[in-house]
C-alpha positions as a printed NumPy array, in Angstrom:
array([[ 73.825, 113.422, 105.967],
       [ 77.213, 115.199, 106.361],
       [ 80.168, 112.607, 107.64 ],
       [ 79.695, 114.562, 111.832],
       [ 76.167, 112.926, 110.773],
       [ 76.702, 109.793, 109.949],
       [ 79.214, 109.195, 112.225],
       [ 76.051, 108.485, 114.632],
       [ 74.28 , 106.057, 112.299],
       [ 74.56 , 102.234, 111.387],
       [ 75.311, 102.929, 107.947],
       [ 77.728, 104.668, 109.254],
       [ 79.259, 101.84 , 111.586],
       [ 79.359,  98.99 , 108.575],
       [ 80.918, 100.325, 105.583],
       [ 83.326, 101.239, 108.74 ],
       [ 83.675,  97.975, 109.441],
       [ 83.393,  96.381, 105.645],
       [ 87.226,  98.089, 106.086],
       [ 89.425,  95.68 , 105.72 ],
       [ 91.662,  95.984, 108.932],
       [ 90.168,  95.934, 112.743],
       [ 88.826,  99.139, 114.007],
       [ 89.961,  98.336, 117.928],
       [ 93.328,  96.758, 119.514],
       [ 91.244,  93.563, 120.957],
       [ 91.578,  93.546, 124.272],
       [ 89.139,  94.271, 126.916],
       [ 87.992,  97.47 , 128.384],
       [ 89.757,  98.304, 131.105],
       [ 87.18 ,  99.319, 133.578],
       [ 85.271,  96.528, 131.951],
       [ 88.239,  94.85 , 133.377],
       [ 88.451,  96.548, 136.852],
       [ 84.941,  95.565, 137.874],
       [ 82.916,  92.625, 136.033],
       [ 86.73 ,  91.074, 137.339],
       [ 84.775,  90.801, 140.541],
       [ 82.063,  89.335, 139.872],
       [ 80.605,  85.992, 139.868],
       [ 80.36 ,  85.06 , 136.187],
       [ 77.198,  84.703, 135.276],
       [ 75.155,  86.415, 131.858],
       [ 75.482,  89.967, 130.189],
       [ 74.658,  91.832, 127.093],
       [ 77.151,  94.488, 125.934],
       [ 75.325,  97.239, 123.868],
       [ 77.66 ,  98.742, 121.281],
       [ 79.616,  95.744, 121.314],
       [ 81.629,  96.863, 118.666],
       [ 84.071,  93.949, 117.323],
       [ 83.684,  92.3  , 120.047],
       [ 86.3  ,  92.203, 122.539],
       [ 84.24 ,  92.769, 125.595],
       [ 82.108,  90.225, 124.685],
       [ 85.146,  87.383, 124.071],
       [ 86.962,  88.734, 127.424],
       [ 83.546,  87.822, 129.864],
       [ 82.791,  84.482, 128.232],
       [ 86.764,  83.573, 128.741],
       [ 86.188,  84.021, 132.322],
       [ 83.035,  82.159, 132.046],
       [ 79.316,  84.556, 131.157],
       [ 77.579,  83.552, 128.757],
       [ 77.344,  87.092, 126.971],
       [ 74.581,  88.792, 124.626],
       [ 76.918,  91.182, 122.371],
       [ 74.408,  93.401, 121.002],
       [ 75.055,  96.514, 118.674],
       [ 73.323,  98.424, 114.986],
       [ 75.818,  97.323, 113.09 ],
       [ 75.007,  94.145, 111.287],
       [ 78.23 ,  94.188, 109.479],
       [ 80.582,  94.718, 113.121],
       [ 78.076,  92.369, 115.053],
       [ 79.683,  89.399, 111.94 ],
       [ 83.037,  90.76 , 112.513],
       [ 82.774,  90.235, 116.137],
       [ 80.956,  86.572, 116.204],
       [ 83.974,  85.1  , 113.366],
       [ 85.955,  86.56 , 116.034],
       [ 84.643,  85.24 , 119.04 ],
       [ 84.926,  81.731, 117.005],
       [ 88.73 ,  81.881, 116.971],
       [ 88.984,  82.667, 120.496],
       [ 87.227,  79.683, 120.763],
       [ 84.157,  81.376, 122.678],
       [ 81.823,  81.167, 120.67 ],
       [ 78.843,  78.136, 121.714],
       [ 79.468,  80.741, 124.394],
       [ 78.111,  84.493, 122.452],
       [ 74.877,  85.43 , 121.18 ],
       [ 74.229,  88.114, 118.719],
       [ 71.606,  90.388, 119.095],
       [ 70.787,  93.746, 116.396],
       [ 69.419,  96.088, 118.522],
       [ 70.11 , 100.83 , 117.864],
       [ 70.641, 102.088, 121.539],
       [ 68.325, 105.072, 120.714],
       [ 65.747, 102.467, 120.466],
       [ 66.635,  99.632, 122.973],
       [ 63.552,  97.843, 124.787],
       [ 64.944,  95.205, 127.038],
       [ 61.447,  92.832, 125.97 ],
       [ 61.82 ,  90.931, 129.961],
       [ 65.456,  89.938, 129.378],
       [ 67.623,  89.891, 132.243],
       [ 71.185,  89.663, 133.277],
       [ 73.08 ,  90.254, 135.957],
       [ 75.539,  92.931, 134.07 ],
       [ 74.485,  95.352, 131.921],
       [ 77.479,  97.213, 130.296],
       [ 77.779,  99.606, 127.493],
       [ 81.064, 101.388, 126.959],
       [ 81.972, 104.667, 124.638],
       [ 78.926, 104.894, 123.331],
       [ 77.432, 108.849, 122.961],
       [ 74.815, 109.236, 120.858],
       [ 74.225, 113.285, 119.998],
       [ 73.509, 114.981, 121.424],
       [ 73.248, 114.061, 126.039],
       [ 71.1  , 111.518, 124.795],
       [ 73.133, 108.59 , 126.665],
       [ 71.362, 109.382, 129.798],
       [ 67.846, 108.01 , 128.062],
       [ 69.729, 104.569, 127.335],
       [ 70.689, 103.961, 130.117],
       [ 67.323, 104.371, 131.932],
       [ 66.446, 101.68 , 129.1  ],
       [ 68.843,  99.433, 130.435],
       [ 68.321,  99.796, 133.257],
       [ 64.753,  97.296, 132.772],
       [ 67.562,  95.163, 131.71 ],
       [ 69.623,  94.666, 135.155],
       [ 68.197,  91.523, 136.762],
       [ 68.327,  92.032, 140.47 ],
       [ 71.761,  91.747, 141.839],
       [ 72.371,  91.746, 138.514],
       [ 75.273,  95.503, 137.75 ],
       [ 75.391,  97.765, 135.237],
       [ 78.049,  99.347, 134.192],
       [ 78.266, 102.567, 132.643],
       [ 81.459, 103.641, 130.531],
       [ 81.939, 106.931, 128.444],
       [ 84.562, 109.574, 127.314],
       [ 84.894, 112.916, 129.692],
       [ 84.669, 116.375, 127.851],
       [ 88.042, 116.914, 127.768],
       [ 90.9  , 119.781, 125.845],
       [ 92.205, 116.032, 124.665],
       [ 89.17 , 115.949, 122.613],
       [ 89.302, 119.331, 121.326],
       [ 89.884, 118.265, 117.607],
       [ 86.527, 116.364, 117.751],
       [ 83.811, 118.296, 115.884],
       [ 81.249, 120.011, 118.145],
       [ 78.711, 117.281, 117.635],
       [ 80.217, 114.473, 119.082],
       [ 82.089, 117.039, 122.003],
       [ 79.07 , 117.207, 122.999],
       [ 77.509, 114.011, 123.077],
       [ 80.772, 113.116, 125.477],
       [ 79.346, 113.16 , 129.452],
       [ 80.72 , 112.875, 133.204],
       [ 79.406, 110.097, 134.976],
       [ 77.568, 112.457, 137.898],
       [ 75.095, 113.143, 134.361],
       [ 73.605, 109.397, 134.635],
       [ 72.288, 109.282, 138.122],
       [ 68.702, 110.791, 137.589],
       [ 67.82 , 107.756, 134.592],
       [ 68.618, 105.497, 137.824],
       [ 65.409, 103.882, 138.473],
       [ 64.219, 103.156, 142.346],
       [ 65.341,  99.736, 143.259],
       [ 69.932, 100.662, 141.533],
       [ 72.011, 102.078, 143.704],
       [ 75.19 , 103.545, 142.895],
       [ 78.557, 101.995, 143.299],
       [ 80.798, 103.745, 141.085],
       [ 80.405, 106.85 , 139.86 ],
       [ 83.52 , 109.06 , 138.947],
       [ 86.458, 110.272, 136.68 ],
       [ 88.43 , 107.927, 136.39 ],
       [ 92.121, 108.936, 134.256],
       [ 93.832, 106.941, 132.154],
       [ 97.447, 106.724, 130.176],
       [ 96.672, 106.294, 126.529],
       [ 98.924, 106.745, 123.558],
       [ 97.351, 108.406, 120.212],
       [ 99.343, 109.574, 116.502],
       [102.186, 108.063, 118.255],
       [102.359, 110.501, 121.129],
       [101.134, 110.18 , 124.824],
       [ 97.792, 111.766, 126.249],
       [ 95.666, 111.102, 129.356],
       [ 92.412, 111.366, 129.641],
       [ 89.081, 110.455, 131.766],
       [ 86.994, 107.264, 131.729],
       [ 84.076, 108.209, 132.781],
       [ 83.159, 105.572, 134.818],
       [ 79.183, 104.176, 136.495],
       [ 78.942, 101.004, 137.924],
       [ 75.186, 100.452, 139.52 ],
       [ 73.759,  97.381, 141.534],
       [ 70.251,  96.323, 141.198],
       [ 68.973,  95.654, 144.223]])
Protein backbone atom coordinates (compact mmCIF):
# COMPACT_ATOMS: atom_id res chain seq x y z
CA UNK A 1 0.00 0.00 0.00
CA UNK A 2 1.45 3.38 -0.92
CA UNK A 3 1.95 6.17 1.61
CA UNK A 4 -0.81 8.19 -0.09
CA UNK A 5 -3.32 5.34 0.13
CA UNK A 6 -2.56 4.42 3.74
CA UNK A 7 -3.64 7.92 4.84
CA UNK A 8 -7.19 6.58 4.68
CA UNK A 9 -6.57 3.37 6.68
CA UNK A 10 -6.67 2.68 10.46
CA UNK A 11 -3.21 1.08 10.65
CA UNK A 12 -1.59 4.26 9.35
CA UNK A 13 -3.30 6.36 12.02
CA UNK A 14 -2.46 3.85 14.78
CA UNK A 15 1.17 4.36 13.79
CA UNK A 16 0.81 8.15 13.86
CA UNK A 17 -0.86 8.07 17.27
CA UNK A 18 1.85 5.77 18.65
CA UNK A 19 4.39 8.61 18.42
CA UNK A 20 5.17 10.39 21.67
CA UNK A 21 4.20 13.85 20.47
CA UNK A 22 0.61 15.00 20.16
CA UNK A 23 -0.46 15.21 16.52
CA UNK A 24 -2.98 17.99 17.06
CA UNK A 25 -3.15 21.12 19.21
CA UNK A 26 -5.80 19.78 21.59
CA UNK A 27 -7.84 22.94 21.07
CA UNK A 28 -11.44 22.55 19.94
CA UNK A 29 -12.18 23.22 16.28
CA UNK A 30 -13.44 26.80 15.87
CA UNK A 31 -16.67 25.95 14.02
CA UNK A 32 -17.59 23.52 16.81
CA UNK A 33 -17.08 26.27 19.38
CA UNK A 34 -19.10 28.71 17.25
CA UNK A 35 -22.08 26.40 16.72
CA UNK A 36 -22.19 24.03 19.70
CA UNK A 37 -21.57 26.97 22.00
CA UNK A 38 -25.11 28.16 21.17
CA UNK A 39 -26.76 24.81 21.94
CA UNK A 40 -28.11 23.42 25.20
CA UNK A 41 -25.76 20.60 26.27
CA UNK A 42 -27.12 17.07 25.99
CA UNK A 43 -25.59 13.97 24.41
CA UNK A 44 -23.05 14.25 21.60
CA UNK A 45 -21.21 12.00 19.17
CA UNK A 46 -17.89 13.12 17.64
CA UNK A 47 -16.98 10.85 14.72
CA UNK A 48 -13.30 10.87 13.77
CA UNK A 49 -12.41 12.27 17.20
CA UNK A 50 -8.66 11.59 16.96
CA UNK A 51 -6.89 12.64 20.15
CA UNK A 52 -10.13 13.96 21.63
CA UNK A 53 -9.79 17.76 21.60
CA UNK A 54 -13.41 18.33 20.54
CA UNK A 55 -14.72 15.59 22.86
CA UNK A 56 -12.99 17.19 25.84
CA UNK A 57 -14.25 20.68 24.97
CA UNK A 58 -17.83 19.43 24.65
CA UNK A 59 -17.56 17.57 27.97
CA UNK A 60 -16.26 20.74 29.61
CA UNK A 61 -19.37 22.57 28.35
CA UNK A 62 -21.58 19.96 30.05
CA UNK A 63 -22.21 17.47 27.24
CA UNK A 64 -22.12 13.70 27.68
CA UNK A 65 -19.88 12.78 24.74
CA UNK A 66 -19.07 9.65 22.78
CA UNK A 67 -15.80 9.95 20.89
CA UNK A 68 -15.64 7.62 17.88
CA UNK A 69 -12.64 6.84 15.69
CA UNK A 70 -11.26 3.96 13.63
CA UNK A 71 -7.87 4.15 15.36
CA UNK A 72 -7.60 2.22 18.64
CA UNK A 73 -4.41 4.13 19.47
CA UNK A 74 -6.14 7.44 18.84
CA UNK A 75 -8.97 6.46 21.19
CA UNK A 76 -6.49 5.36 23.88
CA UNK A 77 -4.77 8.71 23.65
CA UNK A 78 -8.10 10.60 23.67
CA UNK A 79 -9.30 8.72 26.76
CA UNK A 80 -6.07 9.55 28.59
CA UNK A 81 -6.37 13.22 27.64
CA UNK A 82 -9.99 13.29 28.87
CA UNK A 83 -8.91 11.89 32.25
CA UNK A 84 -6.08 14.45 32.44
CA UNK A 85 -8.62 17.20 31.70
CA UNK A 86 -10.90 15.95 34.51
CA UNK A 87 -13.80 14.98 32.23
CA UNK A 88 -13.15 11.25 31.79
CA UNK A 89 -16.44 10.35 33.46
CA UNK A 90 -18.40 12.41 30.91
CA UNK A 91 -16.84 10.60 27.92
CA UNK A 92 -17.38 7.24 26.23
CA UNK A 93 -15.35 5.76 23.38
CA UNK A 94 -16.40 3.81 20.30
CA UNK A 95 -14.05 2.25 17.76
CA UNK A 96 -15.83 2.46 14.40
CA UNK A 97 -14.92 3.28 10.81
CA UNK A 98 -16.89 6.25 9.40
CA UNK A 99 -17.15 4.46 6.06
CA UNK A 100 -19.17 1.61 7.58
CA UNK A 101 -20.78 3.54 10.45
CA UNK A 102 -24.23 2.39 11.57
CA UNK A 103 -26.07 4.20 14.37
CA UNK A 104 -27.72 0.95 15.46
CA UNK A 105 -30.59 2.82 17.10
CA UNK A 106 -28.33 5.11 19.13
CA UNK A 107 -29.34 8.80 18.98
CA UNK A 108 -27.53 11.95 20.10
CA UNK A 109 -28.55 15.60 20.49
CA UNK A 110 -25.45 16.63 18.55
CA UNK A 111 -23.63 14.58 15.94
CA UNK A 112 -20.42 16.17 14.69
CA UNK A 113 -17.41 15.35 12.56
CA UNK A 114 -14.51 17.64 11.73
CA UNK A 115 -11.99 17.31 8.92
CA UNK A 116 -12.98 13.79 8.02
CA UNK A 117 -11.99 13.32 4.38
CA UNK A 118 -12.69 9.77 3.23
CA UNK A 119 -11.51 9.02 -0.31
CA UNK A 120 -13.30 9.86 -3.56
CA UNK A 121 -15.99 12.13 -2.16
CA UNK A 122 -17.49 9.41 0.04
CA UNK A 123 -18.11 12.02 2.76
CA UNK A 124 -21.61 12.25 1.26
CA UNK A 125 -22.21 8.61 2.18
CA UNK A 126 -20.79 9.23 5.67
CA UNK A 127 -23.26 12.09 6.22
CA UNK A 128 -26.07 9.83 5.03
CA UNK A 129 -24.94 7.27 7.64
CA UNK A 130 -24.70 9.88 10.40
CA UNK A 131 -28.15 11.42 9.92
CA UNK A 132 -30.09 8.59 11.67
CA UNK A 133 -27.89 9.11 14.76
CA UNK A 134 -29.33 12.62 15.25
CA UNK A 135 -32.14 12.65 17.82
CA UNK A 136 -35.36 14.55 17.01
CA UNK A 137 -34.67 18.22 17.66
CA UNK A 138 -30.94 17.56 17.51
CA UNK A 139 -28.22 18.93 15.23
CA UNK A 140 -25.73 17.56 12.73
CA UNK A 141 -22.51 19.56 12.28
CA UNK A 142 -20.05 18.56 9.54
CA UNK A 143 -16.91 20.62 8.91
CA UNK A 144 -14.10 19.98 6.45
CA UNK A 145 -11.53 21.52 4.16
CA UNK A 146 -12.96 23.19 1.08
CA UNK A 147 -10.72 22.57 -1.97
CA UNK A 148 -8.34 25.51 -2.40
CA UNK A 149 -5.04 26.37 -4.03
CA UNK A 150 -3.57 26.38 -0.52
CA UNK A 151 -3.64 22.57 -0.55
CA UNK A 152 -1.84 22.10 -3.88
CA UNK A 153 0.99 20.25 -2.08
CA UNK A 154 -1.36 17.33 -1.28
CA UNK A 155 -1.53 14.34 -3.60
CA UNK A 156 -4.43 14.07 -6.04
CA UNK A 157 -6.36 11.50 -4.00
CA UNK A 158 -6.37 13.68 -0.88
CA UNK A 159 -7.39 16.73 -2.92
CA UNK A 160 -10.36 14.80 -4.33
CA UNK A 161 -11.40 13.94 -0.76
CA UNK A 162 -11.99 17.62 0.06
CA UNK A 163 -15.48 19.04 -0.40
CA UNK A 164 -17.81 22.04 -0.36
CA UNK A 165 -20.72 22.31 2.08
CA UNK A 166 -23.25 22.22 -0.78
CA UNK A 167 -21.89 18.79 -1.80
CA UNK A 168 -23.40 17.34 1.39
CA UNK A 169 -26.97 18.61 0.98
CA UNK A 170 -28.17 15.59 -1.06
CA UNK A 171 -27.22 13.34 1.88
CA UNK A 172 -29.72 14.95 4.25
CA UNK A 173 -32.93 12.92 4.58
CA UNK A 174 -36.39 14.42 4.84
CA UNK A 175 -37.00 16.07 8.18
CA UNK A 176 -33.68 17.93 8.29
CA UNK A 177 -33.60 21.73 8.04
CA UNK A 178 -30.37 23.35 6.85
CA UNK A 179 -29.24 26.01 9.34
CA UNK A 180 -25.80 26.74 7.84
CA UNK A 181 -24.23 25.67 4.54
CA UNK A 182 -21.25 27.85 3.74
CA UNK A 183 -17.49 28.10 3.46
CA UNK A 184 -16.02 30.06 6.36
CA UNK A 185 -12.59 31.67 5.87
CA UNK A 186 -9.99 31.17 8.58
CA UNK A 187 -6.34 32.19 8.91
CA UNK A 188 -3.94 29.44 10.01
CA UNK A 189 -0.16 29.25 10.42
CA UNK A 190 1.56 26.44 8.54
CA UNK A 191 5.33 26.02 8.52
CA UNK A 192 5.77 29.50 9.95
CA UNK A 193 3.62 31.38 7.44
CA UNK A 194 0.04 32.54 7.60
CA UNK A 195 -2.43 31.31 5.02
CA UNK A 196 -6.16 31.58 4.47
CA UNK A 197 -8.20 28.39 4.32
CA UNK A 198 -11.94 27.79 4.18
CA UNK A 199 -13.91 25.54 6.51
CA UNK A 200 -16.78 23.95 4.56
CA UNK A 201 -19.49 24.04 7.23
CA UNK A 202 -22.86 22.29 7.29
CA UNK A 203 -25.21 22.57 10.26
CA UNK A 204 -28.61 20.92 9.99
CA UNK A 205 -31.38 20.41 12.54
CA UNK A 206 -33.65 17.38 12.68
CA UNK A 207 -37.30 18.29 13.19
